[in-house]
GROMACS .gro file of C-alpha atoms in nm:
model
  370
    1MET     CA    1   9.369  15.766  13.002
    2VAL     CA    2   9.640  15.668  13.212
    3TYR     CA    3   9.822  15.390  13.102
    4LEU     CA    4   9.935  15.117  13.367
    5ASP     CA    5   9.979  14.803  13.160
    6HIS     CA    6  10.328  14.819  13.031
    7ALA     CA    7  10.400  14.408  13.102
    8ALA     CA    8  10.118  14.337  12.846
    9THR     CA    9  10.259  14.601  12.607
   10SER     CA   10  10.447  14.892  12.570
   11PRO     CA   11  10.401  15.237  12.373
   12LEU     CA   12  10.631  15.289  12.085
   13CYS     CA   13  10.911  15.537  12.205
   14ARG     CA   14  11.027  15.769  12.020
   15GLU     CA   15  11.343  15.667  11.944
   16ALA     CA   16  11.225  15.356  11.819
   17ARG     CA   17  10.974  15.528  11.598
   18GLU     CA   18  11.254  15.771  11.438
   19ALA     CA   19  11.461  15.472  11.402
   20MET     CA   20  11.172  15.273  11.211
   21ALA     CA   21  11.021  15.587  10.997
   22PRO     CA   22  11.321  15.564  10.694
   23TYR     CA   23  11.224  15.206  10.651
   24LEU     CA   24  10.845  15.229  10.615
   25ASP     CA   25  10.921  15.484  10.341
   26GLU     CA   26  11.208  15.530  10.126
   27ARG     CA   27  11.425  15.222  10.235
   28PHE     CA   28  11.117  14.991  10.204
   29GLY     CA   29  11.302  14.726   9.980
   30ASN     CA   30  11.315  14.341  10.079
   31ALA     CA   31  11.678  14.245  10.248
   32SER     CA   32  11.692  13.937  10.019
   33GLU     CA   33  11.754  14.149   9.694
   34PRO     CA   34  12.078  14.260   9.548
   35HIS     CA   35  11.954  14.581   9.400
   36SER     CA   36  12.010  14.926   9.581
   37TYR     CA   37  11.673  14.924   9.768
   38GLY     CA   38  11.730  14.555   9.910
   39ARG     CA   39  12.114  14.647   9.994
   40GLN     CA   40  11.971  14.949  10.206
   41ALA     CA   41  11.761  14.688  10.380
   42ARG     CA   42  12.012  14.461  10.442
   43GLN     CA   43  12.229  14.699  10.569
   44GLY     CA   44  11.950  14.842  10.845
   45LEU     CA   45  11.881  14.515  10.924
   46GLU     CA   46  12.228  14.384  10.982
   47GLN     CA   47  12.343  14.699  11.197
   48ALA     CA   48  12.022  14.635  11.412
   49ARG     CA   49  12.138  14.271  11.455
   50HIS     CA   50  12.488  14.390  11.578
   51THR     CA   51  12.349  14.653  11.794
   52LEU     CA   52  12.108  14.393  11.999
   53CYS     CA   53  12.400  14.155  11.993
   54GLU     CA   54  12.634  14.448  12.159
   55LEU     CA   55  12.353  14.503  12.423
   56LEU     CA   56  12.252  14.151  12.475
   57GLY     CA   57  12.572  13.935  12.471
   58CYS     CA   58  12.586  13.745  12.179
   59ASP     CA   59  12.728  13.703  11.870
   60PRO     CA   60  12.559  13.783  11.526
   61ALA     CA   61  12.547  13.411  11.395
   62GLN     CA   62  12.359  13.296  11.731
   63LEU     CA   63  12.026  13.536  11.688
   64VAL     CA   64  11.729  13.481  11.468
   65PHE     CA   65  11.471  13.706  11.442
   66THR     CA   66  11.111  13.593  11.474
   67SER     CA   67  10.766  13.751  11.489
   68GLY     CA   68  10.793  13.759  11.859
   69GLY     CA   69  10.862  13.606  12.178
   70SER     CA   70  10.580  13.317  12.148
   71GLU     CA   71  10.718  13.230  11.827
   72ALA     CA   72  11.093  13.195  11.985
   73ASP     CA   73  10.991  13.035  12.265
   74ASN     CA   74  10.805  12.762  12.049
   75GLN     CA   75  11.096  12.748  11.832
   76ALA     CA   76  11.314  12.677  12.133
   77VAL     CA   77  11.120  12.434  12.304
   78PHE     CA   78  11.039  12.198  11.999
   79GLY     CA   79  11.382  12.235  11.861
   80LEU     CA   80  11.587  12.138  12.167
   81ALA     CA   81  11.356  11.834  12.249
   82GLY     CA   82  11.398  11.697  11.932
   83ARG     CA   83  11.322  11.323  11.858
   84PRO     CA   84  11.327  11.041  12.014
   85LEU     CA   85  11.111  11.067  12.305
   86SER     CA   86  11.280  11.195  12.614
   87ARG     CA   87  11.200  11.368  12.940
   88LEU     CA   88  11.195  11.776  12.962
   89VAL     CA   89  11.189  11.992  13.304
   90VAL     CA   90  10.975  12.271  13.277
   91SER     CA   91  10.871  12.548  13.561
   92ARG     CA   92  10.475  12.565  13.648
   93ILE     CA   93  10.531  12.920  13.613
   94GLU     CA   94  10.598  12.924  13.238
   95HIS     CA   95  10.421  13.161  12.996
   96PRO     CA   96  10.188  12.980  12.765
   97ALA     CA   97  10.445  12.997  12.515
   98VAL     CA   98  10.657  12.765  12.675
   99ARG     CA   99  10.416  12.590  12.880
  100ALA     CA  100  10.171  12.483  12.559
  101PRO     CA  101  10.465  12.334  12.399
  102ALA     CA  102  10.570  12.126  12.679
  103GLU     CA  103  10.212  12.008  12.720
  104GLU     CA  104  10.183  11.935  12.358
  105LEU     CA  105  10.535  11.733  12.361
  106GLU     CA  106  10.378  11.573  12.682
  107GLN     CA  107  10.102  11.416  12.486
  108GLN     CA  108  10.307  11.266  12.234
  109GLY     CA  109  10.480  11.070  12.476
  110PHE     CA  110  10.756  11.295  12.640
  111GLU     CA  111  10.827  11.315  13.022
  112VAL     CA  112  10.780  11.625  13.170
  113ALA     CA  113  10.873  11.708  13.525
  114TRP     CA  114  10.686  12.017  13.629
  115VAL     CA  115  10.864  12.199  13.863
  116GLY     CA  116  10.682  12.436  14.131
  117VAL     CA  117  10.758  12.762  14.298
  118GLY     CA  118  10.787  12.849  14.682
  119ARG     CA  119  10.504  13.131  14.787
  120ASP     CA  120  10.743  13.433  14.682
  121GLY     CA  121  10.691  13.279  14.346
  122VAL     CA  122  11.070  13.208  14.286
  123ILE     CA  123  11.178  12.829  14.214
  124ASP     CA  124  11.389  12.672  14.461
  125VAL     CA  125  11.760  12.571  14.326
  126SER     CA  126  11.725  12.257  14.552
  127SER     CA  127  11.418  12.124  14.420
  128PHE     CA  128  11.508  12.235  14.032
  129ARG     CA  129  11.851  12.027  14.115
  130ASP     CA  130  11.652  11.737  14.223
  131ALA     CA  131  11.424  11.764  13.935
  132VAL     CA  132  11.722  11.805  13.636
  133ARG     CA  133  11.863  11.485  13.517
  134GLU     CA  134  12.189  11.387  13.288
  135GLY     CA  135  12.011  11.280  12.978
  136ASP     CA  136  11.736  11.548  12.987
  137ARG     CA  137  11.646  11.721  12.650
  138LEU     CA  138  11.626  12.048  12.792
  139ALA     CA  139  11.501  12.260  13.099
  140ALA     CA  140  11.309  12.571  13.083
  141VAL     CA  141  11.258  12.852  13.322
  142MET     CA  142  11.160  13.200  13.243
  143TRP     CA  143  11.386  13.524  13.387
  144ALA     CA  144  11.129  13.688  13.515
  145ASN     CA  145  10.761  13.613  13.551
  146ASN     CA  146  10.515  13.823  13.308
  147VAL     CA  147  10.229  13.782  13.626
  148THR     CA  148  10.414  13.859  13.945
  149GLY     CA  149  10.730  14.027  13.796
  150ALA     CA  150  10.929  13.765  14.029
  151VAL     CA  151  11.291  13.748  13.931
  152GLN     CA  152  11.441  13.404  13.906
  153PRO     CA  153  11.775  13.287  14.002
  154VAL     CA  154  11.906  13.224  13.610
  155THR     CA  155  12.226  13.191  13.664
  156GLU     CA  156  12.211  12.931  13.963
  157LEU     CA  157  11.969  12.687  13.768
  158ALA     CA  158  12.218  12.758  13.474
  159ALA     CA  159  12.491  12.611  13.668
  160VAL     CA  160  12.259  12.290  13.768
  161CYS     CA  161  12.201  12.239  13.375
  162ALA     CA  162  12.543  12.264  13.325
  163GLU     CA  163  12.658  12.019  13.563
  164ARG     CA  164  12.409  11.761  13.409
  165ARG     CA  165  12.490  11.856  13.060
  166VAL     CA  166  12.106  11.959  13.004
  167PRO     CA  167  12.059  12.308  12.797
  168LEU     CA  168  11.853  12.562  12.934
  169HIS     CA  169  11.603  12.769  12.768
  170VAL     CA  170  11.494  13.102  12.933
  171ASP     CA  171  11.231  13.322  12.843
  172ALA     CA  172  11.360  13.658  12.900
  173VAL     CA  173  11.098  13.882  12.743
  174GLN     CA  174  10.961  14.044  13.037
  175ALA     CA  175  11.287  14.070  13.189
  176ALA     CA  176  11.471  14.198  12.885
  177ALA     CA  177  11.267  14.566  12.954
  178SER     CA  178  11.411  14.604  13.291
  179LEU     CA  179  11.726  14.417  13.366
  180PRO     CA  180  12.085  14.384  13.229
  181VAL     CA  181  11.996  14.066  13.069
  182ASP     CA  182  12.346  13.934  12.894
  183PHE     CA  183  12.292  13.601  12.711
  184ARG     CA  184  12.710  13.504  12.720
  185THR     CA  185  12.682  13.535  13.097
  186SER     CA  186  12.348  13.364  13.180
  187GLY     CA  187  12.448  13.017  13.124
  188ALA     CA  188  12.135  12.980  12.910
  189GLU     CA  189  12.141  12.732  12.563
  190THR     CA  190  11.864  12.959  12.407
  191MET     CA  191  11.663  13.274  12.495
  192ALA     CA  192  11.355  13.398  12.357
  193LEU     CA  193  11.272  13.815  12.374
  194SER     CA  194  11.016  14.023  12.208
  195ALA     CA  195  10.989  14.406  12.150
  196HIS     CA  196  10.729  14.510  12.214
  197LYS     CA  197  10.735  14.478  12.589
  198MET     CA  198  11.051  14.737  12.562
  199HIS     CA  199  10.883  15.006  12.394
  200GLY     CA  200  10.953  14.857  12.059
  201PRO     CA  201  10.694  14.747  11.782
  202LYS     CA  202  10.482  14.436  11.809
  203GLY     CA  203  10.515  14.164  11.564
  204VAL     CA  204  10.895  14.130  11.630
  205GLY     CA  205  11.132  13.926  11.845
  206ALA     CA  206  11.435  13.691  11.863
  207LEU     CA  207  11.547  13.378  11.962
  208ILE     CA  208  11.909  13.343  12.058
  209ALA     CA  209  12.086  13.000  12.074
  210ARG     CA  210  12.436  12.951  12.180
  211ASP     CA  211  12.467  12.662  11.864
  212PRO     CA  212  12.216  12.724  11.641
  213SER     CA  213  12.245  12.389  11.513
  214ARG     CA  214  12.069  12.251  11.745
  215LEU     CA  215  11.747  12.415  11.587
  216ARG     CA  216  11.508  12.306  11.387
  217PRO     CA  217  11.299  12.582  11.144
  218LEU     CA  218  10.930  12.601  11.218
  219ILE     CA  219  10.846  12.776  10.934
  220TRP     CA  220  10.998  12.686  10.591
  221GLY     CA  221  11.043  12.860  10.265
  222GLY     CA  222  11.287  13.132  10.147
  223GLY     CA  223  11.579  13.037  10.362
  224GLN     CA  224  11.611  13.338  10.558
  225GLU     CA  225  11.783  13.420  10.906
  226ARG     CA  226  12.006  13.159  10.778
  227GLY     CA  227  11.718  12.878  10.689
  228LEU     CA  228  11.629  12.906  11.059
  229ARG     CA  229  11.320  13.127  11.006
  230SER     CA  230  11.190  13.169  10.659
  231GLY     CA  231  10.987  13.453  10.546
  232THR     CA  232  11.059  13.808  10.435
  233GLU     CA  233  11.220  14.009  10.736
  234ASN     CA  234  11.064  14.280  10.901
  235VAL     CA  235  11.310  14.556  10.858
  236ALA     CA  236  11.161  14.805  10.987
  237GLY     CA  237  11.019  14.633  11.316
  238ILE     CA  238  11.422  14.478  11.384
  239VAL     CA  239  11.549  14.810  11.340
  240GLY     CA  240  11.283  14.981  11.575
  241PHE     CA  241  11.333  14.647  11.825
  242ALA     CA  242  11.736  14.739  11.847
  243ALA     CA  243  11.667  15.106  11.900
  244ALA     CA  244  11.431  15.074  12.178
  245LEU     CA  245  11.640  14.799  12.373
  246ALA     CA  246  11.906  15.060  12.329
  247ALA     CA  247  11.717  15.370  12.459
  248MET     CA  248  11.563  15.136  12.765
  249ARG     CA  249  11.945  15.087  12.857
  250THR     CA  250  12.026  15.432  12.860
  251ARG     CA  251  11.724  15.629  13.001
  252PRO     CA  252  11.687  15.681  13.394
  253ASP     CA  253  11.493  15.433  13.523
  254HIS     CA  254  11.218  15.571  13.795
  255ARG     CA  255  10.983  15.265  13.793
  256GLY     CA  256  11.087  15.116  14.087
  257ARG     CA  257  11.077  15.422  14.331
  258LEU     CA  258  10.707  15.469  14.172
  259ARG     CA  259  10.596  15.120  14.234
  260ASP     CA  260  10.694  15.150  14.587
  261ARG     CA  261  10.539  15.530  14.599
  262LEU     CA  262  10.218  15.310  14.499
  263GLU     CA  263  10.231  15.032  14.716
  264ARG     CA  264  10.306  15.258  15.057
  265ALA     CA  265  10.001  15.421  14.956
  266LEU     CA  266   9.781  15.094  14.971
  267PRO     CA  267   9.888  14.933  15.257
  268GLU     CA  268   9.540  14.779  15.346
  269LEU     CA  269   9.611  14.580  15.008
  270ARG     CA  270   9.804  14.244  14.985
  271VAL     CA  271  10.089  14.245  14.712
  272VAL     CA  272  10.226  13.941  14.576
  273SER     CA  273  10.565  13.834  14.564
  274THR     CA  274  10.704  14.170  14.787
  275GLU     CA  275  10.969  13.933  14.978
  276THR     CA  276  11.182  13.871  14.687
  277ALA     CA  277  11.330  14.052  14.385
  278ARG     CA  278  11.058  14.175  14.111
  279LEU     CA  279  11.075  14.360  13.820
  280PRO     CA  280  11.066  14.774  13.861
  281GLY     CA  281  10.756  14.803  13.716
  282HIS     CA  282  10.551  14.519  13.821
  283SER     CA  283  10.275  14.552  14.110
  284LEU     CA  284  10.034  14.249  14.146
  285ILE     CA  285   9.746  14.324  14.387
  286VAL     CA  286   9.519  14.133  14.550
  287VAL     CA  287   9.172  14.260  14.605
  288GLU     CA  288   8.982  13.969  14.815
  289GLY     CA  289   8.659  13.976  14.758
  290ILE     CA  290   8.602  14.140  14.402
  291ARG     CA  291   8.638  14.013  14.094
  292ALA     CA  292   8.937  14.152  13.927
  293ASP     CA  293   8.772  14.136  13.561
  294LEU     CA  294   8.510  14.403  13.723
  295LEU     CA  295   8.732  14.626  13.891
  296VAL     CA  296   8.955  14.646  13.604
  297LEU     CA  297   8.630  14.764  13.401
  298ALA     CA  298   8.545  15.028  13.660
  299LEU     CA  299   8.917  15.160  13.676
  300ASP     CA  300   8.895  15.196  13.312
  301ARG     CA  301   8.584  15.404  13.353
  302ALA     CA  302   8.771  15.626  13.598
  303GLY     CA  303   9.042  15.659  13.346
  304TYR     CA  304   9.323  15.415  13.430
  305ALA     CA  305   9.441  15.064  13.212
  306VAL     CA  306   9.552  14.773  13.413
  307SER     CA  307   9.541  14.411  13.400
  308ALA     CA  308   9.347  14.137  13.559
  309GLY     CA  309   9.643  13.922  13.545
  310SER     CA  310   9.863  13.809  13.253
  311ALA     CA  311   9.725  13.958  12.896
  312CYS     CA  312   9.816  13.645  12.743
  313ALA     CA  313   9.562  13.477  12.904
  314SER     CA  314   9.251  13.728  12.877
  315GLY     CA  315   8.906  13.638  12.813
  316GLU     CA  316   9.017  13.302  13.022
  317SER     CA  317   8.803  13.208  13.330
  318GLU     CA  318   9.059  13.003  13.453
  319PRO     CA  319   9.284  13.166  13.710
  320SER     CA  320   9.667  13.200  13.643
  321SER     CA  321   9.884  12.871  13.660
  322ALA     CA  322  10.158  13.125  13.795
  323LEU     CA  323   9.958  13.219  14.093
  324ILE     CA  324   9.831  12.876  14.162
  325ALA     CA  325  10.156  12.750  14.179
  326GLN     CA  326  10.285  13.014  14.421
  327GLY     CA  327   9.992  12.893  14.649
  328LEU     CA  328   9.701  13.133  14.603
  329THR     CA  329   9.361  12.975  14.620
  330PRO     CA  330   9.179  13.035  14.280
  331ASP     CA  331   8.913  13.315  14.436
  332GLU     CA  332   9.239  13.502  14.514
  333ALA     CA  333   9.393  13.479  14.168
  334ARG     CA  334   9.069  13.554  14.001
  335SER     CA  335   9.094  13.863  14.245
  336VAL     CA  336   9.447  13.999  14.145
  337ILE     CA  337   9.511  14.306  13.918
  338ARG     CA  338   9.842  14.353  13.780
  339VAL     CA  339   9.965  14.729  13.764
  340SER     CA  340  10.256  14.741  13.543
  341ILE     CA  341  10.455  15.106  13.532
  342GLY     CA  342  10.629  15.242  13.213
  343ILE     CA  343  10.964  15.425  13.130
  344ASP     CA  344  10.768  15.755  13.112
  345THR     CA  345  10.515  15.694  13.439
  346THR     CA  346  10.472  16.011  13.680
  347GLU     CA  347  10.427  16.043  14.042
  348ALA     CA  348  10.103  16.205  13.983
  349GLU     CA  349   9.963  15.928  13.743
  350ILE     CA  350  10.040  15.696  14.034
  351ASP     CA  351   9.902  15.909  14.300
  352GLY     CA  352   9.602  15.954  14.108
  353PHE     CA  353   9.576  15.582  14.029
  354SER     CA  354   9.575  15.499  14.411
  355THR     CA  355   9.286  15.740  14.494
  356ALA     CA  356   9.080  15.586  14.198
  357LEU     CA  357   9.149  15.225  14.289
  358ARG     CA  358   9.060  15.270  14.661
  359ASP     CA  359   8.730  15.462  14.552
  360CYS     CA  360   8.656  15.171  14.272
  361ILE     CA  361   8.684  14.908  14.546
  362GLU     CA  362   8.478  15.099  14.788
  363ARG     CA  363   8.209  15.157  14.551
  364LEU     CA  364   8.227  14.803  14.407
  365ARG     CA  365   8.200  14.643  14.773
  366ALA     CA  366   7.896  14.878  14.799
  367GLY     CA  367   7.737  14.769  14.504
  368ALA     CA  368   7.725  15.091  14.343
  369LEU     CA  369   7.936  14.989  14.018
  370VAL     CA  370   7.815  14.686  13.817
   0.00000   0.00000   0.00000
């Protein structure tokens, strides 16, 4: 099998595996305990925190470890929204971990201004400026879309929020695996990250907050993470998180070149968001007249793993809201496959995939595959 679904999750890299190994064995202690086992665990946790902060441009006191990007997004949205009821500004292409909390707050009586995108999948800065008002509780924009890979003008949008004194939450889960994300210069108030999108372990992520006192915990208990996220820390996962991001920042990255090679090999197929900056590993291909779920299964039998869209919406019959927001019809959105290339993907794998994709399309159209 050739794995081309790195936007859903990525395999654990060698650097993360090696860094984690001691904390799965002899350094297994609880980081809250004062004995030597606990001190070893605490040392590993804090060293990983400092590594991540250096790479991401934030202070150690601003970073809170979570179970992943979804928890971080939820804590930011609910924490910044607070009470009493007020108004939020949220883009229509947000990950469900931002969109669903905003919809829940809307049900509770908050006003939510939903900001659309152009056909390129990018938020228009002037439209965003029209939507954001002084006194809004928060605005939320993802750095790069998990479906299309389209990169948003985060610093420009943050400048709009700064003018109106509105905190901006940025979901950087997809972006941090490919772009030199820097919290300090981004202008964001809060930022969500997840390790497993960058060749780290599943089940660990982080929320960065410029002023952590504005947050409220979602999980109460032992008071870990300065009371903002209770629960015994996943030390091995946190150590792997830091090692994975460090590796991604130093390894040669050929994903953009391979993505371009793939798209050049398929000139007859439409690719979404080619007219704007995209994450280097993302290619979203529309195969009109063929259901994406059937094509994904056909490719799986041919030895290639891709996605029919956002993995976080797998099993849903509704088309991707991000694609509908940028003007695709429901039928077009149901005919899209997402190919996401990894740091170790090879030219031979890309060439083999393009041949297999063309063959599967022909056979599906001929009714030879069901």
